[in-house]
PDB file of C-alpha atoms in Angstrom:
ATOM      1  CA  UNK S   1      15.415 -14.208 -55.966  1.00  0.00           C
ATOM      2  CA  UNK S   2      14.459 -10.547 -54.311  1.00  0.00           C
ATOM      3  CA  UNK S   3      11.719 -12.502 -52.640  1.00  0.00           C
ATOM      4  CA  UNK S   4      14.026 -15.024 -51.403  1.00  0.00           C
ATOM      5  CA  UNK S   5      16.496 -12.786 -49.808  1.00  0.00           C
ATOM      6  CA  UNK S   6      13.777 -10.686 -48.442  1.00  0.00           C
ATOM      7  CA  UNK S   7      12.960 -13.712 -46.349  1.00  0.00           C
ATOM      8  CA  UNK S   8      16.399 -14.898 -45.312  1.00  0.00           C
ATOM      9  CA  UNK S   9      16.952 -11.022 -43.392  1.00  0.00           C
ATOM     10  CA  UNK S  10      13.606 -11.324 -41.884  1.00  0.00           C
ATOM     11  CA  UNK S  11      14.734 -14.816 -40.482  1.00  0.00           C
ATOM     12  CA  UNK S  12      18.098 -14.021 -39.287  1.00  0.00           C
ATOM     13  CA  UNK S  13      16.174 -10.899 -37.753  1.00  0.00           C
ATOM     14  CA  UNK S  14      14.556 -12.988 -35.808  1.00  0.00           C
ATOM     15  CA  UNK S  15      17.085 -15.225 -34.635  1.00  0.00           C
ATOM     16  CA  UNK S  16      19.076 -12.535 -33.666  1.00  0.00           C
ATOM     17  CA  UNK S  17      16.490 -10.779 -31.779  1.00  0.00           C
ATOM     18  CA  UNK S  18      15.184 -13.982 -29.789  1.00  0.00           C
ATOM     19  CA  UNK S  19      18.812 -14.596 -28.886  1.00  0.00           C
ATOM     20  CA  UNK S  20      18.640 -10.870 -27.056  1.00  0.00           C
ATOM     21  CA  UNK S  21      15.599 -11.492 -25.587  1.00  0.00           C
ATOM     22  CA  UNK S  22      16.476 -14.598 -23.837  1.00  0.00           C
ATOM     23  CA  UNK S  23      19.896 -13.331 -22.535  1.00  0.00           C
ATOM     24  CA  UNK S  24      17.549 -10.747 -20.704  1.00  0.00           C
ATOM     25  CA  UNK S  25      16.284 -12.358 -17.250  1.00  0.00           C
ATOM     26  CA  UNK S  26      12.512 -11.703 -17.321  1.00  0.00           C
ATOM     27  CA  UNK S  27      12.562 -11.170 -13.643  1.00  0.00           C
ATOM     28  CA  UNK S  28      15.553  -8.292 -14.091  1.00  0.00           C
ATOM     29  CA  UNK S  29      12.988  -7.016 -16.852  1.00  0.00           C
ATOM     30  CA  UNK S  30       9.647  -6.990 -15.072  1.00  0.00           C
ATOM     31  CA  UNK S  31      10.643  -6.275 -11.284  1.00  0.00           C
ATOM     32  CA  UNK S  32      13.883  -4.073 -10.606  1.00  0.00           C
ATOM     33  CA  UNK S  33      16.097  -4.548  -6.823  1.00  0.00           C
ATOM     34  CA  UNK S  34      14.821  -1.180  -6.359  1.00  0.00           C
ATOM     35  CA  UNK S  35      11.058  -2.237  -5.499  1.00  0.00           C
ATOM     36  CA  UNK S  36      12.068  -6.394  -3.877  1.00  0.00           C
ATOM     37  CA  UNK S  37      14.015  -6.014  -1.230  1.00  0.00           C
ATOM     38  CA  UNK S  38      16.750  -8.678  -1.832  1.00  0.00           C
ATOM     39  CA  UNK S  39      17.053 -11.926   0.183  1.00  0.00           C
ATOM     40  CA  UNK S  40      13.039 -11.717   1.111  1.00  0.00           C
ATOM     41  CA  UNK S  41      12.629 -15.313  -1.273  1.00  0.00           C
ATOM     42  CA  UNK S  42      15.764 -16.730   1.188  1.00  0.00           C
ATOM     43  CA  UNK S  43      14.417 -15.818   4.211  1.00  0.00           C
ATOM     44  CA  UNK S  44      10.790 -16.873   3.313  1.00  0.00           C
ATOM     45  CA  UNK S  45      12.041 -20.676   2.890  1.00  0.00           C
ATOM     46  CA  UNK S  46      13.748 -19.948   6.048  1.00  0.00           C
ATOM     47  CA  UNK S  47      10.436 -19.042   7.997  1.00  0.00           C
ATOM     48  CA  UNK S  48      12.195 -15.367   9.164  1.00  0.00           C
ATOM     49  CA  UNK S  49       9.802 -13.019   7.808  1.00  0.00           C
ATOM     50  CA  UNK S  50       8.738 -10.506  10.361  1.00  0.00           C
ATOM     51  CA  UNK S  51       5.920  -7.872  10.338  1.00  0.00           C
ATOM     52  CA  UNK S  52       8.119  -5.267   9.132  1.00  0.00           C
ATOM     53  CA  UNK S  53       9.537  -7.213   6.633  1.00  0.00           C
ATOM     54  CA  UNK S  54       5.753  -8.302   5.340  1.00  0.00           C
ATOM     55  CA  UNK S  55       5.239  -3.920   5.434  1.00  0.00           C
ATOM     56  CA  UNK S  56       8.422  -3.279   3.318  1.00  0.00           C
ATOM     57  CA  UNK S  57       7.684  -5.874   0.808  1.00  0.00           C
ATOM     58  CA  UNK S  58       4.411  -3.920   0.310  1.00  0.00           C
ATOM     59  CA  UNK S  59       4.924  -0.674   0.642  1.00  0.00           C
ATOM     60  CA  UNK S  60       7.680  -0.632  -1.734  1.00  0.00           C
ATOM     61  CA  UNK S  61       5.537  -2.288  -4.272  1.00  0.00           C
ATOM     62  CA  UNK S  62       1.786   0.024  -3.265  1.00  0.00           C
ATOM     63  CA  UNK S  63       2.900   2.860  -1.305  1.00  0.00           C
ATOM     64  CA  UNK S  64       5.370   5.584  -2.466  1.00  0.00           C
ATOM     65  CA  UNK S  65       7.238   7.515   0.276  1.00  0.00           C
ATOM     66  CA  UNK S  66       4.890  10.113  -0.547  1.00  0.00           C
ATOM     67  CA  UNK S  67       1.525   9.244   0.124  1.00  0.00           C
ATOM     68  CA  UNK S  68      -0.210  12.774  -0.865  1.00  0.00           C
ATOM     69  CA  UNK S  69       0.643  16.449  -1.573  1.00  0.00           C
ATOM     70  CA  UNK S  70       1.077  16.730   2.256  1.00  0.00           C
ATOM     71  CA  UNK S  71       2.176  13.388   3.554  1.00  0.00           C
ATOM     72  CA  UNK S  72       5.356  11.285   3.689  1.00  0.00           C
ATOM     73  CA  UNK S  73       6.464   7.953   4.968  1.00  0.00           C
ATOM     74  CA  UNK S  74       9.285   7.787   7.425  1.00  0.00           C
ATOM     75  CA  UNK S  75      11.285   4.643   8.157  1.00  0.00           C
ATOM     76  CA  UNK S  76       9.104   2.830   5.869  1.00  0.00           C
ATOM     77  CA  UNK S  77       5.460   3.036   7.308  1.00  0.00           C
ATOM     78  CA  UNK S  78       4.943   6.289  10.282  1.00  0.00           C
ATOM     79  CA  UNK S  79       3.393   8.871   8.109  1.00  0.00           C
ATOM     80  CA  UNK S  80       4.382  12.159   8.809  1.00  0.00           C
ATOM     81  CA  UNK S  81       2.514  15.599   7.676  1.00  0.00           C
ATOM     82  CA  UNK S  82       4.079  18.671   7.052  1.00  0.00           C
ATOM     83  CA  UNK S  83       3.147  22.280   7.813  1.00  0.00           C
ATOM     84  CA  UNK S  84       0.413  23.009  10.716  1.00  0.00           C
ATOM     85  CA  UNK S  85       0.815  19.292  11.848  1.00  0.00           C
ATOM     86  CA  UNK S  86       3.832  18.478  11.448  1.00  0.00           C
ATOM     87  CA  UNK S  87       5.098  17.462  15.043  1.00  0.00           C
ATOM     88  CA  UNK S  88       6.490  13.616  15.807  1.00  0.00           C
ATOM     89  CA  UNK S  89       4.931  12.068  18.455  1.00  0.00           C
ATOM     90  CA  UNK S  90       7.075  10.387  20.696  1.00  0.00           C
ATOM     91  CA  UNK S  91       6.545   8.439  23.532  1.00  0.00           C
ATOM     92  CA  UNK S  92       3.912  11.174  26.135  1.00  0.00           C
ATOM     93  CA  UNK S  93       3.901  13.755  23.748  1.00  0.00           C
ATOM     94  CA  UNK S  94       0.669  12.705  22.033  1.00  0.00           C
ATOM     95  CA  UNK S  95      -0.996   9.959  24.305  1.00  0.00           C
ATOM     96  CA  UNK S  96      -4.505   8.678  23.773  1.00  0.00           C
ATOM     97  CA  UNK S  97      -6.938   9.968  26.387  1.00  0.00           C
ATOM     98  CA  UNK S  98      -7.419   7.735  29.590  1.00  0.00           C
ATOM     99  CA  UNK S  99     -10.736   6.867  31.391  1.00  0.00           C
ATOM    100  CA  UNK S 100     -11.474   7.268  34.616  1.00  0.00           C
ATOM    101  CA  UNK S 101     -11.620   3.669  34.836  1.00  0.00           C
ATOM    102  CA  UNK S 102      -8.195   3.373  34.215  1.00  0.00           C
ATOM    103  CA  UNK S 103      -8.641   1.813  30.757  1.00  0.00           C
ATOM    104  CA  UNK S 104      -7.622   3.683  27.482  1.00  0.00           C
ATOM    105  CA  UNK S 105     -10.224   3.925  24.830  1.00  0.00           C
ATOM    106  CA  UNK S 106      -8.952   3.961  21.341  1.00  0.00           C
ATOM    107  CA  UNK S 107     -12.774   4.345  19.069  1.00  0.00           C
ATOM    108  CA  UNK S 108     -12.247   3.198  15.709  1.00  0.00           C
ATOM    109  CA  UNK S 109     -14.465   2.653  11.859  1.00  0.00           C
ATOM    110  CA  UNK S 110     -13.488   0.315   9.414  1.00  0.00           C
ATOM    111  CA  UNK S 111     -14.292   0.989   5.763  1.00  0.00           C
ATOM    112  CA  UNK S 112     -17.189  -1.008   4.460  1.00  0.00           C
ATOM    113  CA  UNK S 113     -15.130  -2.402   1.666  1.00  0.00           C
ATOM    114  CA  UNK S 114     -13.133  -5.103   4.182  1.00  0.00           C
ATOM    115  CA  UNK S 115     -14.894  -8.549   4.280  1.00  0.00           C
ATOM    116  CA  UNK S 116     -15.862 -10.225   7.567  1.00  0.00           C
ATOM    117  CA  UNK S 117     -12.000 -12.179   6.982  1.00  0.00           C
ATOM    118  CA  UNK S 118     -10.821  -8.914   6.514  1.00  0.00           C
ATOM    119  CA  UNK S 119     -12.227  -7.330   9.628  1.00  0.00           C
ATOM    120  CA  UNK S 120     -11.688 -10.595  11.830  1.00  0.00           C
ATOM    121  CA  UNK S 121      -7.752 -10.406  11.261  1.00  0.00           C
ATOM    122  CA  UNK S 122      -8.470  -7.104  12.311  1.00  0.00           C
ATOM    123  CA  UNK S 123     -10.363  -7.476  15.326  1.00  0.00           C
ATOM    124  CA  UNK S 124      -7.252 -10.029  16.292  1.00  0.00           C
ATOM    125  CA  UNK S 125      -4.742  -7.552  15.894  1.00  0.00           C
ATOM    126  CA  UNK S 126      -6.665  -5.286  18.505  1.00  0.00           C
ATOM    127  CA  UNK S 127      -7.150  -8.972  20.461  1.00  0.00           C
ATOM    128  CA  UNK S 128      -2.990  -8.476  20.625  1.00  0.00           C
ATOM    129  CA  UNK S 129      -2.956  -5.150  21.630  1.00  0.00           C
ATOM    130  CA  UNK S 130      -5.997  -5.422  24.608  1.00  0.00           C
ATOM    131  CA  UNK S 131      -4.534  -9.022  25.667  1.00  0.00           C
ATOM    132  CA  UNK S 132      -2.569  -7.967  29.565  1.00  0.00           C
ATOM    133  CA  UNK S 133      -3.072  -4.018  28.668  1.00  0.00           C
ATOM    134  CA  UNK S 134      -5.193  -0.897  29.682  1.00  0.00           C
ATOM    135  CA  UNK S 135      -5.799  -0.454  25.830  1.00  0.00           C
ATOM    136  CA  UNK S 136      -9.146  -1.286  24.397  1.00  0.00           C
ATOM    137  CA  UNK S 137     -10.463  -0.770  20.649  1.00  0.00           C
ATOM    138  CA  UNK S 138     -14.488   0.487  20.947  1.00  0.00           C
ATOM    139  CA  UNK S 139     -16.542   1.107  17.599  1.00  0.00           C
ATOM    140  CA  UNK S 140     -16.765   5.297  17.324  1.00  0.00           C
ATOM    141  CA  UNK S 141     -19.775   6.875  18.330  1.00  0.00           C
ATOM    142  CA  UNK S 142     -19.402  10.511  19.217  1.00  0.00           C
ATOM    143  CA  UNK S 143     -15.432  10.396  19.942  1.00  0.00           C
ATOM    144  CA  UNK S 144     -14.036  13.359  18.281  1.00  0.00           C
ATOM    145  CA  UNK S 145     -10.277  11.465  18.128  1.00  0.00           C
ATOM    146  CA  UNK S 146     -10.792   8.095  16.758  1.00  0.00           C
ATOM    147  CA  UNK S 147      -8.932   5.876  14.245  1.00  0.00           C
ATOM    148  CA  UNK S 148     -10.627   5.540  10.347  1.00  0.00           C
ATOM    149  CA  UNK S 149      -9.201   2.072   9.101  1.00  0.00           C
ATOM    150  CA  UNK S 150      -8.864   2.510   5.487  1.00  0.00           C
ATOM    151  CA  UNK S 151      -7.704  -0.082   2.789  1.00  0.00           C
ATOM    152  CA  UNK S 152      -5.311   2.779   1.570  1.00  0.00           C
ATOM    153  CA  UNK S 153      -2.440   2.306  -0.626  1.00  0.00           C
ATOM    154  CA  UNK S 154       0.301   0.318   1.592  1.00  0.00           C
ATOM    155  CA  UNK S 155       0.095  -0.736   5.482  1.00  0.00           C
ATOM    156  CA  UNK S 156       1.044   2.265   7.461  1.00  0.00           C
ATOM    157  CA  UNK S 157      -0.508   4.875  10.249  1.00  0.00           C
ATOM    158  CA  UNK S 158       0.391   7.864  11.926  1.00  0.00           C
ATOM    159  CA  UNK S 159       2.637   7.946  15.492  1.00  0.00           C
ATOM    160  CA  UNK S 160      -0.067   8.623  18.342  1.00  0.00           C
ATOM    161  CA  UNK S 161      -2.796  10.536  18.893  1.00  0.00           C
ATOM    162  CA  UNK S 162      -3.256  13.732  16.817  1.00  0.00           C
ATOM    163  CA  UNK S 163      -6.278  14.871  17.144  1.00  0.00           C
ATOM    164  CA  UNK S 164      -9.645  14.339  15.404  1.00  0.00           C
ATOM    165  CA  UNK S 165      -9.982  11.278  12.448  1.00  0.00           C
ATOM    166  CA  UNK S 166      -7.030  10.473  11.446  1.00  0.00           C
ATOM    167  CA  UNK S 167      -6.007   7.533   9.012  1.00  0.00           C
ATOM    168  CA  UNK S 168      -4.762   4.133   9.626  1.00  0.00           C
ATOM    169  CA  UNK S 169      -4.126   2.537   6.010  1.00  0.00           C
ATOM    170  CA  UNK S 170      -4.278  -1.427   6.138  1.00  0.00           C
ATOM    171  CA  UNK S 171      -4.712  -2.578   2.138  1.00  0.00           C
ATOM    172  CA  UNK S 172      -5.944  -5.686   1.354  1.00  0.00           C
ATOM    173  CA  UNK S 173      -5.361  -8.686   0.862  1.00  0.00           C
ATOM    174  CA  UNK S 174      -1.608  -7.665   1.231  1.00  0.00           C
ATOM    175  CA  UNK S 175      -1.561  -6.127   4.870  1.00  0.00           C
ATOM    176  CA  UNK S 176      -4.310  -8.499   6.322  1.00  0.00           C
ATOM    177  CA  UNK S 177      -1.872 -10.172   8.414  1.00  0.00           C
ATOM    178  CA  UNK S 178      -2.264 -10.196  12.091  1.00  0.00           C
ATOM    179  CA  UNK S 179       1.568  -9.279  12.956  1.00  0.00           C
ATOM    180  CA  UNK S 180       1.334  -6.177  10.231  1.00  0.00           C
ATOM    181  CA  UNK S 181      -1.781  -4.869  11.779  1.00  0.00           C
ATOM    182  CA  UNK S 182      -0.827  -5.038  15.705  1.00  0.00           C
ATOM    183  CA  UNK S 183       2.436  -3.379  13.994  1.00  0.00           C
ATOM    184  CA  UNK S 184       0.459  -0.285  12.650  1.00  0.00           C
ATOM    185  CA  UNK S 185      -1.385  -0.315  15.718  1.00  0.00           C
ATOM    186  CA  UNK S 186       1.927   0.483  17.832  1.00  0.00           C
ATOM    187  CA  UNK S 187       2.885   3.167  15.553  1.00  0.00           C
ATOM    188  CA  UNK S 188      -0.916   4.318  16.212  1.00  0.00           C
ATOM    189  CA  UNK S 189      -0.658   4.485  20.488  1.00  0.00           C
ATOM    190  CA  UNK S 190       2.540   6.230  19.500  1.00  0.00           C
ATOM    191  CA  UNK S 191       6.105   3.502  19.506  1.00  0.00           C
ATOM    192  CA  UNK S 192       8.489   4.110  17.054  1.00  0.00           C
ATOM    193  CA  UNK S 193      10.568   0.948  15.664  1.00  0.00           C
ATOM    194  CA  UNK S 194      12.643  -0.654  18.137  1.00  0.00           C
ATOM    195  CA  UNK S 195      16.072   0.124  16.003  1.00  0.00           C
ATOM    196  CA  UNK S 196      15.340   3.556  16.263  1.00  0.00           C
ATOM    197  CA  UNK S 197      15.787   3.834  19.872  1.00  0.00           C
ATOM    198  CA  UNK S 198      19.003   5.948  20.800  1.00  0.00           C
ATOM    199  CA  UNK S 199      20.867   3.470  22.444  1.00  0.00           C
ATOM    200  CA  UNK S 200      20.772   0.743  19.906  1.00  0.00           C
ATOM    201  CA  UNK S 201      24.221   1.448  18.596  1.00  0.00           C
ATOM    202  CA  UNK S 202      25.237  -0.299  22.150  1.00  0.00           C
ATOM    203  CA  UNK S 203      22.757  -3.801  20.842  1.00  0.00           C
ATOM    204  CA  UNK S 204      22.859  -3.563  16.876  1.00  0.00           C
ATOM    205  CA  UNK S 205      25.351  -2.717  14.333  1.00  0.00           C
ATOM    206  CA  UNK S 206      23.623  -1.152  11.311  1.00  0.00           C
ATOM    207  CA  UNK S 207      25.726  -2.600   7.922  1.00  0.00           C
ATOM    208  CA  UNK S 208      25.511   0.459   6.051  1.00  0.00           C
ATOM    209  CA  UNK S 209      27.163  -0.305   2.907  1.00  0.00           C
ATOM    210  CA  UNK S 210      24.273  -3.080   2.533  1.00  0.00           C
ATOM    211  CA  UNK S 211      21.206  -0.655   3.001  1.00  0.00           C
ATOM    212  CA  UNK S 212      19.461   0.330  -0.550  1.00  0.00           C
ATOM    213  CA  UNK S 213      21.324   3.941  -0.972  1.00  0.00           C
ATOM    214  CA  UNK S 214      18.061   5.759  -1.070  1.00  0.00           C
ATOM    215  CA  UNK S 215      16.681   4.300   2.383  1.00  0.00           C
ATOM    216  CA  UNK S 216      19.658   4.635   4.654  1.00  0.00           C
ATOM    217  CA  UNK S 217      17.369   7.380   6.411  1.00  0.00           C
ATOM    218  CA  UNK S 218      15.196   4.439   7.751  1.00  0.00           C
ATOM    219  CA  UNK S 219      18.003   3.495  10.051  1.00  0.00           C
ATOM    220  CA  UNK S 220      17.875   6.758  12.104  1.00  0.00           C
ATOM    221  CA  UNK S 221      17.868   6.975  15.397  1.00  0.00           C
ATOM    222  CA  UNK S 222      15.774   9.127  17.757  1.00  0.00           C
ATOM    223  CA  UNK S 223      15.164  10.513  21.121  1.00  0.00           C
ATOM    224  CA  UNK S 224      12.999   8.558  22.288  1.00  0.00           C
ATOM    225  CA  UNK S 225      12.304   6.917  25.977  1.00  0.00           C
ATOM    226  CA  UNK S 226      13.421   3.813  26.736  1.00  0.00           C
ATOM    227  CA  UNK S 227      10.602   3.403  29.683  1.00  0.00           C
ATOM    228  CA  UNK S 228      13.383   1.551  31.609  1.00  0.00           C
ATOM    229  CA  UNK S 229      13.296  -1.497  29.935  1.00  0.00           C
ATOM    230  CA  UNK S 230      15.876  -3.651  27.609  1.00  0.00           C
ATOM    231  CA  UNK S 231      16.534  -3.337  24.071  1.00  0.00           C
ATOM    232  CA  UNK S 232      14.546  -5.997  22.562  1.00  0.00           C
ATOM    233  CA  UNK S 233      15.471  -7.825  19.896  1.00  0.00           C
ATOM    234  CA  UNK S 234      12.339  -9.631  19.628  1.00  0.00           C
ATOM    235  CA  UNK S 235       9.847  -6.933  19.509  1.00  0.00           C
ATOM    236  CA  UNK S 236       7.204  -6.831  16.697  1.00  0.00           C
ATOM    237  CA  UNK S 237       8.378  -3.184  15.987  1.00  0.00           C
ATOM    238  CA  UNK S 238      12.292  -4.229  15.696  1.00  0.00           C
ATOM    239  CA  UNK S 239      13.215  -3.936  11.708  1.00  0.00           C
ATOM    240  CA  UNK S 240      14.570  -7.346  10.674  1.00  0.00           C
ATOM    241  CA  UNK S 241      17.661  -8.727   9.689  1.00  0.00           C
ATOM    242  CA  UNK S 242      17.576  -7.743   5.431  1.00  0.00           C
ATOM    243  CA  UNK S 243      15.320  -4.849   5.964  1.00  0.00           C
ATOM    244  CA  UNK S 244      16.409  -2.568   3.196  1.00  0.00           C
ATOM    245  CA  UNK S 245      18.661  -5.377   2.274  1.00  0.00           C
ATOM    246  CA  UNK S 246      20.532  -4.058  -0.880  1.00  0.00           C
ATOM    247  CA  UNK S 247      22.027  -7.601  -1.710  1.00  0.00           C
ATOM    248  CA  UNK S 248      20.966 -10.155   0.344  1.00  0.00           C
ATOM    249  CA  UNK S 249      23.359  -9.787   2.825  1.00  0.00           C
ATOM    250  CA  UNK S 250      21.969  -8.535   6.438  1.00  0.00           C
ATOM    251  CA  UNK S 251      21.977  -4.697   7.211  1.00  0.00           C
ATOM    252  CA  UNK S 252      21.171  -5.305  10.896  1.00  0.00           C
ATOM    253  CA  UNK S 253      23.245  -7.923  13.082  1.00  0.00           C
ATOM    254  CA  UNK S 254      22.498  -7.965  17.437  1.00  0.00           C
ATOM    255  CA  UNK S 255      26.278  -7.556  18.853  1.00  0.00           C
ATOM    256  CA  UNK S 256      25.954  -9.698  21.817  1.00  0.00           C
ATOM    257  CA  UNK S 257      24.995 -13.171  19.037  1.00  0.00           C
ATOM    258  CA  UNK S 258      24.890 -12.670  15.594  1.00  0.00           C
ATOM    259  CA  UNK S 259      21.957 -15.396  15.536  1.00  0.00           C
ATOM    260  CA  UNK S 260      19.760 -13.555  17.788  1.00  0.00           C
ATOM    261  CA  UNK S 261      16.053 -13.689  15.840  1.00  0.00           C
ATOM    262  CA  UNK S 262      15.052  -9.700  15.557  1.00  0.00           C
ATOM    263  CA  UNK S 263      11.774  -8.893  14.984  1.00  0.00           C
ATOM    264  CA  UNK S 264       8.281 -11.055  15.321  1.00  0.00           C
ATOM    265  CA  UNK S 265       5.903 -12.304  12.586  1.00  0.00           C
ATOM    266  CA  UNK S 266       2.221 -12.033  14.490  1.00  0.00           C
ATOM    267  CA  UNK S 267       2.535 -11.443  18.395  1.00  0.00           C
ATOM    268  CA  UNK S 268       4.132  -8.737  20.628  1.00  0.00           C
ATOM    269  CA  UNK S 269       6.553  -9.581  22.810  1.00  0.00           C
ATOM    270  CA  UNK S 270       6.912  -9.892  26.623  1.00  0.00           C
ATOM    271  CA  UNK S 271       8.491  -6.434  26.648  1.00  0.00           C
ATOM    272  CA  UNK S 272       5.691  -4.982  23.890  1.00  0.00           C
ATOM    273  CA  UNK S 273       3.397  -5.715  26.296  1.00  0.00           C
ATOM    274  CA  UNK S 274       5.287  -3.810  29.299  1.00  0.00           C
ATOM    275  CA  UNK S 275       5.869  -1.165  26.912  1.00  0.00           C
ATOM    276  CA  UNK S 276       2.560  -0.383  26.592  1.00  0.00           C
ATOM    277  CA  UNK S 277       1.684  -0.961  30.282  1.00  0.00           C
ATOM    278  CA  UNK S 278       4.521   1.212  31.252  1.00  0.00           C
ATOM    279  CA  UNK S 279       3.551   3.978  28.896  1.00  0.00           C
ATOM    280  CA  UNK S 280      -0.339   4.135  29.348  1.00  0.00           C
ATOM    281  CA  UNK S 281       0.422   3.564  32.875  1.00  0.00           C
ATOM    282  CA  UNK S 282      -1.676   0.396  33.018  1.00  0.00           C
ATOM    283  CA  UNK S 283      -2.504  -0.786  36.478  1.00  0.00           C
ATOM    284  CA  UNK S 284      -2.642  -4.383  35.064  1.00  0.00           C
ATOM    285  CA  UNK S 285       0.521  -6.035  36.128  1.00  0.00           C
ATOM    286  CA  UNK S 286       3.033  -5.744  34.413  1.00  0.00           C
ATOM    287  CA  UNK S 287       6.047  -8.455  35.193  1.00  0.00           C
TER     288      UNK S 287
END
């Protein structure tokens, strides 16, 4: 009889704890809002993903905000050091050097441990940047400043030039996407995010109370020159529409038509391109 009872409790133990378990979503278990930004599933079956939303999805799953003892992540993927180095480039404050020949060389290595796919998707995000600009990518020989291309933790780089080697973090597989990697290479000849210019309170309204709580300071705006040309909605540094998205519901929306596309998925845009040319001072033309 002892026996028998013993195995009834052990049975409605079980029943009671399999009913608990499945009234627990597995996905609410396994991955938490915090670290998938919410609505990226909707706007994948829509075909809206930009570059920056491709970054946020993995940074906030491989990078912290705080990639070592000395370095952080602002706005999701411009690292920023503190102490000795810690000025922000923006705009001519920290150009890369010029050549007499007009054209800017940017030298570069690549870690041995990207494939040949790997470094082709990289060789066509510096296609993007070279394509109608002054800016050209040259393998490092005895440049003292030069880019080092590492499959770091995350996709992110610093703003500009700042001296010497310094890193440009492109993981794989997840940032081996054309559109991420022309993206880091903006941040790298020193453009902030589009959102971020001073004026865009006049273009965008940023829905605060549907940012995550502990990014709102992505959204802030800076000083930064405008290089006399128009807000662009469609430039592949331009945040898009549920970046940060809390709950699905759109923390950026363009004031002159709430169905304006922000952001791109793999190209620059017209105005990238005359960005850069205005910037570097490019004598290709620029119209």
């Amino acid at each position: 009889m002892a026996t028998w009872l013993a195995k009834m409790e052990q049975m409605i133990l079980l029943c009671v704890l399999s009913t608990c378990l499945s009234a627990v979503h597995p996905q609410n278990f396994l991955l938490s809002p915090k670290w998938v930004p919410a609505g990226h599933r909707e706007r994948e079956e829509h075909g809206d993903v930009t570059a920056m939303d491709k970054i946020i999805k993995t940074n906030e799953f491989h990078a912290t905000r705080i990639i070592d003892g000395t370095t952080t992540l602002r706005e999701g993927d411009i690292a920023v050091s503190t102490g000795r180095r810690s000025r922000i480039c923006f705009a001519r404050s920290c150009l890369w050097s010029k050549s007499v020949d007009g054209h800017v060389y940017i030298a570069y290595t690549l870690s041995a441990e990207y494939s040949d796919i790997d470094t082709k998707l990289i060789k066509k995000g510096m296609d993007n940047i070279e394509d109608g600009t002054c800016i050209r990518f040259v393998p490092q020989t005895h440049q003292r400043d030069y880019l080092d291309i590492q499959p770091k933790s995350g996709c992110w780089s610093y703003l500009g030039s700042r001296g010497g080697r310094q890193t440009l973090s492109l993981q794989n597989p997840d940032c081996m996407q054309v559109g991420v990697i022309t993206h880091e290479f903006m941040h790298a000849l020193g453009f902030v995010h589009e959102q971020s210019r001073f004026d865009r309170d006049n273009y965008v309204t940023i829905m605060w109370p549907n940012v995550w709580r502990d990014r709102l300071r992505n959204f802030e705006k800076f000083k930064t020159e405008s290089l006399d040309l128009p807000y662009d909605y469609g430039s592949i540094m331009h945040f898009g529409k549920y970046a940060y998205s809390m709950d699905g519901e759109p923390t950026i929306i363009p004031k002159s038509n709430r169905n304006i596309k922000l952001g791109q998925a793999s190209s620059l845009s017209h105005i990238d391109k005359l960005k850069i040319n205005r910037l570097y001072q490019c004598t290709v033309k620029d119209d």
